[in-house]
Coordinates of N, CA and C in Angstrom, one line a residue:
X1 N -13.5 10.8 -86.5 CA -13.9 9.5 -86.9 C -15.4 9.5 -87.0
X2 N -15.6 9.0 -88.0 CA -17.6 8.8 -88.4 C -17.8 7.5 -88.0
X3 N -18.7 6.7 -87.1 CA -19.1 5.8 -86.4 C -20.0 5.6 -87.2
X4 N -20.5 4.7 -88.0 CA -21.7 4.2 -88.9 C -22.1 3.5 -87.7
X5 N -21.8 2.7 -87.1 CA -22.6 2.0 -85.7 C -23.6 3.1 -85.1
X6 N -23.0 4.3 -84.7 CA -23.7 5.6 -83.5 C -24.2 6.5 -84.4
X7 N -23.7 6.5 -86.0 CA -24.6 7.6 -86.7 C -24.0 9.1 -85.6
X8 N -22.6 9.1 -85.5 CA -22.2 10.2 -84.8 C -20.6 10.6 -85.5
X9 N -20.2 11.8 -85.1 CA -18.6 12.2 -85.5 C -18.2 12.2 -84.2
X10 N -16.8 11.6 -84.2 CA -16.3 11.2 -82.9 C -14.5 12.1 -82.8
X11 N -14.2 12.7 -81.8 CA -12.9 13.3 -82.1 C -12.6 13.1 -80.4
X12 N -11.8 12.4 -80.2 CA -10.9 12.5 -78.9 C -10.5 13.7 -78.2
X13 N -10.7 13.9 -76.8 CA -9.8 15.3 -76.5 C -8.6 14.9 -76.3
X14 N -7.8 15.9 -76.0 CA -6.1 15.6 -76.4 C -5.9 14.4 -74.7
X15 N -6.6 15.3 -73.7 CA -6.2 14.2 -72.8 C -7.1 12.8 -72.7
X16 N -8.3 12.2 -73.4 CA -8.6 11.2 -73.7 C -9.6 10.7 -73.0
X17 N -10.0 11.9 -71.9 CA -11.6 11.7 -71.0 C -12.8 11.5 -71.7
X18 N -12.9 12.2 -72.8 CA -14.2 12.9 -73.4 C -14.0 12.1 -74.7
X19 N -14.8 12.3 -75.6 CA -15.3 12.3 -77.1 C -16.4 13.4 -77.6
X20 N -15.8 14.1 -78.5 CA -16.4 15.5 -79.1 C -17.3 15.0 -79.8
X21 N -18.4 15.3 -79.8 CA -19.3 14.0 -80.2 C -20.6 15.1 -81.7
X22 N -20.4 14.7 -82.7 CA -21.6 15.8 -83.2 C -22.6 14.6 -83.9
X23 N -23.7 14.6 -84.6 CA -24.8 13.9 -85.0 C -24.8 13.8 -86.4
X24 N -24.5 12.7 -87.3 CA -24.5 13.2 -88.3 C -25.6 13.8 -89.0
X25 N -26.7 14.2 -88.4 CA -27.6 14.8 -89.1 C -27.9 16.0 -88.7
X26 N -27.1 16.7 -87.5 CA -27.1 18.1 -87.1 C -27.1 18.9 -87.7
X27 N -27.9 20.3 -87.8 CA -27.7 21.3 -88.8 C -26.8 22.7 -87.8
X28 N -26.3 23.3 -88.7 CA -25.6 24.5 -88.1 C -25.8 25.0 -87.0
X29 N -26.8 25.2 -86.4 CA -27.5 25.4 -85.1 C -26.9 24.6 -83.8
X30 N -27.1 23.4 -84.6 CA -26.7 22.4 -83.4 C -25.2 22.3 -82.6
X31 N -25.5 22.0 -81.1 CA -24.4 22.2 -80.8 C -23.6 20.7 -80.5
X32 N -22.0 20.5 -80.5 CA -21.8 19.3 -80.2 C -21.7 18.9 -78.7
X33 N -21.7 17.8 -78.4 CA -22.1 17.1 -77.0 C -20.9 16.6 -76.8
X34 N -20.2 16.5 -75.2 CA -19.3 15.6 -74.8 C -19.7 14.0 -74.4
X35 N -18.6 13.1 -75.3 CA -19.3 11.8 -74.1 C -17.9 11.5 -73.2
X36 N -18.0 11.2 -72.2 CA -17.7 10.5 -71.2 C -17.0 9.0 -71.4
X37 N -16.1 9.4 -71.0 CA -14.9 7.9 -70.9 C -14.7 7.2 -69.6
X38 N -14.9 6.2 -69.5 CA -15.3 5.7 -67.8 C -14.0 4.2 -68.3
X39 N -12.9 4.5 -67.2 CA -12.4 3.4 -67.6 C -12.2 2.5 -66.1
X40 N -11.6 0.9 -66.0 CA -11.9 0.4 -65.1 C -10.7 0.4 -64.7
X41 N -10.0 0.0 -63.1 CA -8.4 0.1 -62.9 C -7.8 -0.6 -63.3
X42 N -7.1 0.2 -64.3 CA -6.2 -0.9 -65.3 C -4.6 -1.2 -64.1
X43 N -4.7 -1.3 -63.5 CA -2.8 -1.4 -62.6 C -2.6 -2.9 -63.2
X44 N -3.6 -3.6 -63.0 CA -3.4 -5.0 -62.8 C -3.6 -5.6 -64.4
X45 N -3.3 -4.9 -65.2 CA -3.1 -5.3 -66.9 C -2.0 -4.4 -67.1
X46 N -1.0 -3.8 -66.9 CA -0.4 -2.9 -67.5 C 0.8 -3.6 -67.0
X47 N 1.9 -3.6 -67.7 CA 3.3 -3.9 -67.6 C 4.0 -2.7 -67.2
X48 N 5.2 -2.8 -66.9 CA 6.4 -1.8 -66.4 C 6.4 -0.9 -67.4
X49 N 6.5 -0.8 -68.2 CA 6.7 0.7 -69.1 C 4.8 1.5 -68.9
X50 N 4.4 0.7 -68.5 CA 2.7 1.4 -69.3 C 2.1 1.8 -67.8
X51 N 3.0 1.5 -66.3 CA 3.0 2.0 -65.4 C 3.2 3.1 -64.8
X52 N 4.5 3.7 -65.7 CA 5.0 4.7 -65.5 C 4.6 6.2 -66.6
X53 N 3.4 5.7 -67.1 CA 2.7 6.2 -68.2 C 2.4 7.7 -68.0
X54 N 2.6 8.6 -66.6 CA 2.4 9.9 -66.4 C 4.3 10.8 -66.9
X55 N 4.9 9.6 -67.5 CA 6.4 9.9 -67.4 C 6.4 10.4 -69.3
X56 N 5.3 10.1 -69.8 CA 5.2 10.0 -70.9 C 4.3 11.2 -71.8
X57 N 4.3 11.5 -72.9 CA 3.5 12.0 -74.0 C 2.5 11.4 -74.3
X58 N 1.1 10.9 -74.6 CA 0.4 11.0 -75.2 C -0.5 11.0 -76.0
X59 N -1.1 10.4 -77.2 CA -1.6 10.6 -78.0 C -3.1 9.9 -77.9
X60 N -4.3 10.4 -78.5 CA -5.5 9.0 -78.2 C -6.4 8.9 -79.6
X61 N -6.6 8.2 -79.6 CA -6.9 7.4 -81.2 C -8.4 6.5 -81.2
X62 N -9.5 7.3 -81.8 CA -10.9 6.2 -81.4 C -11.2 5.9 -83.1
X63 N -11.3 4.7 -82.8 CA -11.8 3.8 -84.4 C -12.7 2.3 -84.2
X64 N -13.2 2.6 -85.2 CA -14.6 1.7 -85.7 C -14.3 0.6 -87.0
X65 N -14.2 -0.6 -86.8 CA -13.6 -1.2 -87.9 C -14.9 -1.6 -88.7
X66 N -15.2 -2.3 -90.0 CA -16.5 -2.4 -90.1 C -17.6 -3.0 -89.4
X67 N -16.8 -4.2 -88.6 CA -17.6 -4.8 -87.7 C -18.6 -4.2 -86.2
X68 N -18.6 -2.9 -86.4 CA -19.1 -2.1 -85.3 C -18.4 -2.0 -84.4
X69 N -17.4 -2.7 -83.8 CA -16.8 -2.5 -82.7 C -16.2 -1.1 -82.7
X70 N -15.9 -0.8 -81.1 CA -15.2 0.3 -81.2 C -14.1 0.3 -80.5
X71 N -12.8 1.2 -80.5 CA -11.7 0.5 -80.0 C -11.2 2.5 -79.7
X72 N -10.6 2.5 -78.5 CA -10.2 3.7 -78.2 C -8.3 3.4 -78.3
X73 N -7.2 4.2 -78.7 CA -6.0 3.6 -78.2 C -5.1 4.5 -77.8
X74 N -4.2 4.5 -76.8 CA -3.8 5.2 -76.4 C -1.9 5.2 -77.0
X75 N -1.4 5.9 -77.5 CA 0.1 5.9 -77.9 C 1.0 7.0 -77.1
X76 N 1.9 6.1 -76.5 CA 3.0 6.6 -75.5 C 4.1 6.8 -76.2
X77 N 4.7 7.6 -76.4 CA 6.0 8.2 -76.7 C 7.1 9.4 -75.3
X78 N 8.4 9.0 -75.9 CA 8.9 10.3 -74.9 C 10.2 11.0 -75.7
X79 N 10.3 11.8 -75.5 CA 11.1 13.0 -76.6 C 12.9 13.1 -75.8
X80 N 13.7 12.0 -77.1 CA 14.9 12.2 -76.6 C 15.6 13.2 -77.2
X81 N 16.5 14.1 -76.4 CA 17.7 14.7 -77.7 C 18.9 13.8 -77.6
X82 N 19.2 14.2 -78.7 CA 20.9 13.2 -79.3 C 21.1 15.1 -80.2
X83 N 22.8 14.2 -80.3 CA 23.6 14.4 -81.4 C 23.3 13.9 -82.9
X84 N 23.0 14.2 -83.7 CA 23.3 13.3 -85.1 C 24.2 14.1 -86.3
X85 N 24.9 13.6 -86.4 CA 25.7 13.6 -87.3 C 26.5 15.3 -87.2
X86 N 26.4 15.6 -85.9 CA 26.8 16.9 -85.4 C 26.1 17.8 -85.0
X87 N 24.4 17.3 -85.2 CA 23.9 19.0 -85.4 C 22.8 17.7 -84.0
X88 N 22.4 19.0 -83.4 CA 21.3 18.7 -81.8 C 19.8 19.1 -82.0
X89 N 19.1 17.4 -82.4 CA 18.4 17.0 -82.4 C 17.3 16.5 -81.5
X90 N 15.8 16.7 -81.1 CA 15.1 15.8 -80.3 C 14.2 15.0 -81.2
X91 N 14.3 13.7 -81.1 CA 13.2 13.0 -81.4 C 12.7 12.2 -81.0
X92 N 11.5 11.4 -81.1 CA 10.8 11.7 -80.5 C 10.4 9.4 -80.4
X93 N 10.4 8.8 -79.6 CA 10.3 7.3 -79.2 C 9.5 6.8 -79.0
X94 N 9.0 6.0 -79.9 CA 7.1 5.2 -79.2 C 7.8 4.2 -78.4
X95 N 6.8 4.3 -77.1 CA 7.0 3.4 -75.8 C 6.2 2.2 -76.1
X96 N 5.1 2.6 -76.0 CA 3.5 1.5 -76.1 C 2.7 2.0 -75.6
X97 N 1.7 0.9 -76.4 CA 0.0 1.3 -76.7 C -0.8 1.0 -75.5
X98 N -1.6 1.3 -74.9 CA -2.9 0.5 -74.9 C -3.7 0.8 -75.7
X99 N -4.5 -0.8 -75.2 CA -6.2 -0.6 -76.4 C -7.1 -1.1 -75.7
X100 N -8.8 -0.5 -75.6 CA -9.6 -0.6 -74.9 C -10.6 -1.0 -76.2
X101 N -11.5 -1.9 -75.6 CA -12.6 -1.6 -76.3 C -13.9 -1.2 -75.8
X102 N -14.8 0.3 -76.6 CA -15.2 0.6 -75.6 C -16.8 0.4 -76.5
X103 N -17.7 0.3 -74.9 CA -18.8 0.3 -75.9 C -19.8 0.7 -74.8
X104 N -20.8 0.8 -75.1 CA -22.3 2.1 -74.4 C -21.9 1.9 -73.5
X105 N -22.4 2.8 -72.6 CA -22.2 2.5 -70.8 C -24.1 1.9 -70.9
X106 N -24.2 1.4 -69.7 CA -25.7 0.7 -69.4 C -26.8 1.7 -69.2
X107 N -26.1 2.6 -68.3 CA -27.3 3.1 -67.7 C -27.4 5.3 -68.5
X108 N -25.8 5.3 -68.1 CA -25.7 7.0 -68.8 C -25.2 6.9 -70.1
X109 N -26.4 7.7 -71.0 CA -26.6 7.9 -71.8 C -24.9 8.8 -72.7
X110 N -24.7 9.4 -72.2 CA -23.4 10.3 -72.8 C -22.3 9.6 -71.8
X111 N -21.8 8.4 -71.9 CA -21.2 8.0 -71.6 C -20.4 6.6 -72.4
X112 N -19.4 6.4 -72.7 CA -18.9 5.3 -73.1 C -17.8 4.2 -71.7
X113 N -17.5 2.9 -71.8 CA -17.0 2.3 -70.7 C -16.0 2.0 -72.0
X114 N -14.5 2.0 -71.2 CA -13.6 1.1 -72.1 C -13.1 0.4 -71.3
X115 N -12.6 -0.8 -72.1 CA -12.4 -1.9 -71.2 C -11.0 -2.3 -72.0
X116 N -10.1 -2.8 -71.1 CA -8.5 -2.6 -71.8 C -8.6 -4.5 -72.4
X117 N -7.8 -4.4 -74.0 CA -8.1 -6.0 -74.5 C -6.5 -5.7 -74.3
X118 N -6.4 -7.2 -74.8 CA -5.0 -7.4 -75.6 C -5.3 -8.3 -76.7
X119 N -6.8 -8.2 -77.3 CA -6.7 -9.2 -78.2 C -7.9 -8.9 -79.0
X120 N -7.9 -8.0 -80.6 CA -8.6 -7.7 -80.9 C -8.5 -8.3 -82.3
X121 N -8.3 -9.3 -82.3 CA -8.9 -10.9 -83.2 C -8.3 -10.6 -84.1
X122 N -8.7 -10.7 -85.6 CA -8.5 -10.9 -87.1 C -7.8 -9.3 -87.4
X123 N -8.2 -8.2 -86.5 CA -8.2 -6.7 -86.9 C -6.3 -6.4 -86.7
X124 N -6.5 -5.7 -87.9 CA -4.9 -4.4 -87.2 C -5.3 -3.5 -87.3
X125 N -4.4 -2.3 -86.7 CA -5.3 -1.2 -86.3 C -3.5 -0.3 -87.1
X126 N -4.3 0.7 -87.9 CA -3.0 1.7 -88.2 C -3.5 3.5 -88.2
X127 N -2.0 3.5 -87.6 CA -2.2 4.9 -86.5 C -1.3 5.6 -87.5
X128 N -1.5 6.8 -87.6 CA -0.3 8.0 -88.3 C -1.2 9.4 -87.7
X129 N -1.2 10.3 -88.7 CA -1.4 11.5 -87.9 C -2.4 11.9 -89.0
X130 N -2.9 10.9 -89.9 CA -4.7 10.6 -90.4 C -5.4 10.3 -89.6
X131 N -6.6 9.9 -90.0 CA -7.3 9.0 -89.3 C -7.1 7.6 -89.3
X132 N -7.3 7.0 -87.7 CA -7.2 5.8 -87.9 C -7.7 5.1 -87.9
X133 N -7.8 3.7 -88.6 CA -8.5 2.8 -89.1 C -8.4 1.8 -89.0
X134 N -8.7 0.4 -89.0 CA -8.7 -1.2 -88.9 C -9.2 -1.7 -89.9
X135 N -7.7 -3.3 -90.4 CA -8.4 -3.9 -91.6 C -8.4 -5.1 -90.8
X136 N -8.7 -6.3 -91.8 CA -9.3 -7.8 -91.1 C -7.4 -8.1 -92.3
X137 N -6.9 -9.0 -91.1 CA -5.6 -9.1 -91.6 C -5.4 -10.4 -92.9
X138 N -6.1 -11.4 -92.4 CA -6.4 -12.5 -93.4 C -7.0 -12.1 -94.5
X139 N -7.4 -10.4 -94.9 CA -8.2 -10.2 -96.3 C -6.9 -9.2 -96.7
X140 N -6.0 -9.3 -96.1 CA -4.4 -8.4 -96.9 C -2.9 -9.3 -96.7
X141 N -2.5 -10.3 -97.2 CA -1.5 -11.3 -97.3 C 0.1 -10.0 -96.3
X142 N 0.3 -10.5 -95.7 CA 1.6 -9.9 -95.2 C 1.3 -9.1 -93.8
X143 N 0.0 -8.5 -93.6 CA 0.1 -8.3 -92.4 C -0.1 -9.2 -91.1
X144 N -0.1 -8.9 -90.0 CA -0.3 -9.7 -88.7 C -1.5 -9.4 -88.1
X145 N -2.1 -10.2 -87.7 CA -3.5 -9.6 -86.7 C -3.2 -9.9 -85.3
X146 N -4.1 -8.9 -84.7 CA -3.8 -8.4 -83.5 C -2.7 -7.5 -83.5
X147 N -2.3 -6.8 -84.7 CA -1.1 -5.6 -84.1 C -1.7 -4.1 -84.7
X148 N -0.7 -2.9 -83.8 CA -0.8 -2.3 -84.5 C 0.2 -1.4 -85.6
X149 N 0.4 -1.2 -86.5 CA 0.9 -0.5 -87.5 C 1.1 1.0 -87.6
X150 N 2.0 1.6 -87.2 CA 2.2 2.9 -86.7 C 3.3 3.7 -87.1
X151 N 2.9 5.1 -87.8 CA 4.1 6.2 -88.3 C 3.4 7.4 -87.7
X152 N 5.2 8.1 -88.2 CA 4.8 9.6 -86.9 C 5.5 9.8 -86.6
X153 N 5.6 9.8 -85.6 CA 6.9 9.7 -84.0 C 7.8 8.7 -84.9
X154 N 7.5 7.7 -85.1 CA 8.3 6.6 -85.6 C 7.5 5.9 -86.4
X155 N 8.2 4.3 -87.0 CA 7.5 3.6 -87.7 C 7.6 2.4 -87.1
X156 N 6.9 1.7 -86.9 CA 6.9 0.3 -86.6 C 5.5 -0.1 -86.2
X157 N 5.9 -1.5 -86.0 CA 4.7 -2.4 -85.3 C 4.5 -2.6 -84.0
X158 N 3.5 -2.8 -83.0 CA 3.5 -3.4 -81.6 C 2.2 -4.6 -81.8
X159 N 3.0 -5.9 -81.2 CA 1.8 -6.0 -80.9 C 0.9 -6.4 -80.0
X160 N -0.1 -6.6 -79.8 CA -1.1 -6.1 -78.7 C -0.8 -6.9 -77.8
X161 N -0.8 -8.6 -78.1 CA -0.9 -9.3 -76.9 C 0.4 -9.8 -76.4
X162 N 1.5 -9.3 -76.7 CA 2.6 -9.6 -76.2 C 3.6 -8.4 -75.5
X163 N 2.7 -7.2 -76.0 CA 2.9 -5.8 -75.9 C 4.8 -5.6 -76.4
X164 N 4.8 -6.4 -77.4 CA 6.1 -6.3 -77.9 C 6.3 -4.7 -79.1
X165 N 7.1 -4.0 -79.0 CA 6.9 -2.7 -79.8 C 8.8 -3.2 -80.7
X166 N 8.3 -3.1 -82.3 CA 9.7 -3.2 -83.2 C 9.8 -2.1 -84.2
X167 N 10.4 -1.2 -83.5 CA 11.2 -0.1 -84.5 C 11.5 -0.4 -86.1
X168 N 11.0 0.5 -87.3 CA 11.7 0.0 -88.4 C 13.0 1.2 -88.2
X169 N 14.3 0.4 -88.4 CA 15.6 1.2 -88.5 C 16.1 1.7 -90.1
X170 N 16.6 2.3 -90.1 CA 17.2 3.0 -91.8 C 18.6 2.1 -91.4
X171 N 19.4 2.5 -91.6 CA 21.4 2.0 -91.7 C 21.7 2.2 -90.3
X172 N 21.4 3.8 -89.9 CA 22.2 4.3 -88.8 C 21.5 4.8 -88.0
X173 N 20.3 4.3 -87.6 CA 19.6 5.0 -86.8 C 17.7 4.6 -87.3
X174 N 17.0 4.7 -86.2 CA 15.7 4.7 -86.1 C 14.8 5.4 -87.2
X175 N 14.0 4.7 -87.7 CA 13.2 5.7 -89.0 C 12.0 6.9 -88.4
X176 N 12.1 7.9 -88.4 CA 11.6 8.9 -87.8 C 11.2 10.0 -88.7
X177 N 10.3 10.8 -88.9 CA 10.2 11.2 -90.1 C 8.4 11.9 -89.9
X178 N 8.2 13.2 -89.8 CA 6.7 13.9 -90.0 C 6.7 14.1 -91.6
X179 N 7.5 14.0 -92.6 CA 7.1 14.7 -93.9 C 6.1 13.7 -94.2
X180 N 5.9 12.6 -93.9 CA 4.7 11.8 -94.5 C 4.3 10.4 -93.4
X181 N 3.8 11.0 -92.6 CA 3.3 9.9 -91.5 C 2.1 9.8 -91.5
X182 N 1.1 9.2 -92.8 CA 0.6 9.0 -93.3 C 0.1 7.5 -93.6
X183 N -1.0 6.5 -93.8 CA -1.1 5.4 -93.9 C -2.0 5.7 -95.3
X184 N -1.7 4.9 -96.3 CA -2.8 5.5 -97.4 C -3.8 3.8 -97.1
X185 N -5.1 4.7 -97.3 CA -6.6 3.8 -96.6 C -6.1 2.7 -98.0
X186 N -6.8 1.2 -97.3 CA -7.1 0.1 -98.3 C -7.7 0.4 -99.4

């Protein structure tokens, strides 16, 4: 993700401590920097499923909407197998999100603080296995603000402040699908 706020490239590590951090004006020589994820004890925001969150898969997701803000998110999924239609399948179940908003730490410099919202105003945030991005929902007729919009693992919506997560279903089953988990940008 390119941060026009930090004038930096930003890439999550897979477990979501760090950010791969490069300059956008570094030349070949240059090396990239880690920043630092400092989060606060979330026990006392999280609900029953987002508790048991070491029971889960992981995904982590940092984006910049134009408003400079920055928003780190985290997507829980867990990998069932079934039967379908005779033949032995796993796939794969979004649990729920968190979302932090993170922004400089005060004092260390390679450091960012995220702070967990449930309410990130006018914005949606949509996740696939592009890059993710946030629009202002009142400038696109049909979507919701405050949610997020999500393909991949699956498709559906959650949304943030009610931490409600809705599956879109086909006839006979859950829509699931890597050939195109994909959001095409506004």
């Amino acid at each position: 993700m390119y941060s026009k706020k930090d004038e930096r490239f930003y890439v999550p590590t897979p477990g979501g401590d760090y950010l791969y951090s490069l300059d956008s004006k570094s030349t070949e020589d240059d090396r990239p920097e880690f920043i630092g994820l400092w989060t606060e004890d979330l026990t006392k925001y999280l609900n029953e499923n987002q508790l048991e969150v070491n029971t889960f898969t992981t995904t982590v997701h940092f984006l910049e909407p134009p408003s400079g803000e920055q928003f780190f998110v985290k997507w829980f999924f867990y990998d069932e197998y079934e039967i379908y239609k005779g033949s032995k399948q796993v796939t794969s179940r979004t649990v729920d999100f968190i979302v932090f908003r993170a922004e400089d730490h005060p004092i260390e410099k390679k450091k960012k603080q995220l702070f967990y919202t449930d309410d990130i105003g006018d914005l949606c945030i949509f996740l696939g296995h592009g890059e993710p991005y946030c629009v202002r929902a009142s400038s696109h007729p049909g979507l919701r603000a405050n949610c997020i919009y999500f393909s991949g693992y699956n498709f559906g919506t959650y949304d943030i402040n009610t931490k409600r997560c809705n599956m879109f279903f086909a006839e006979e089953d859950i829509l699931s699908s890597t050939k195109f988990p994909y959001w095409p940008h506004p």
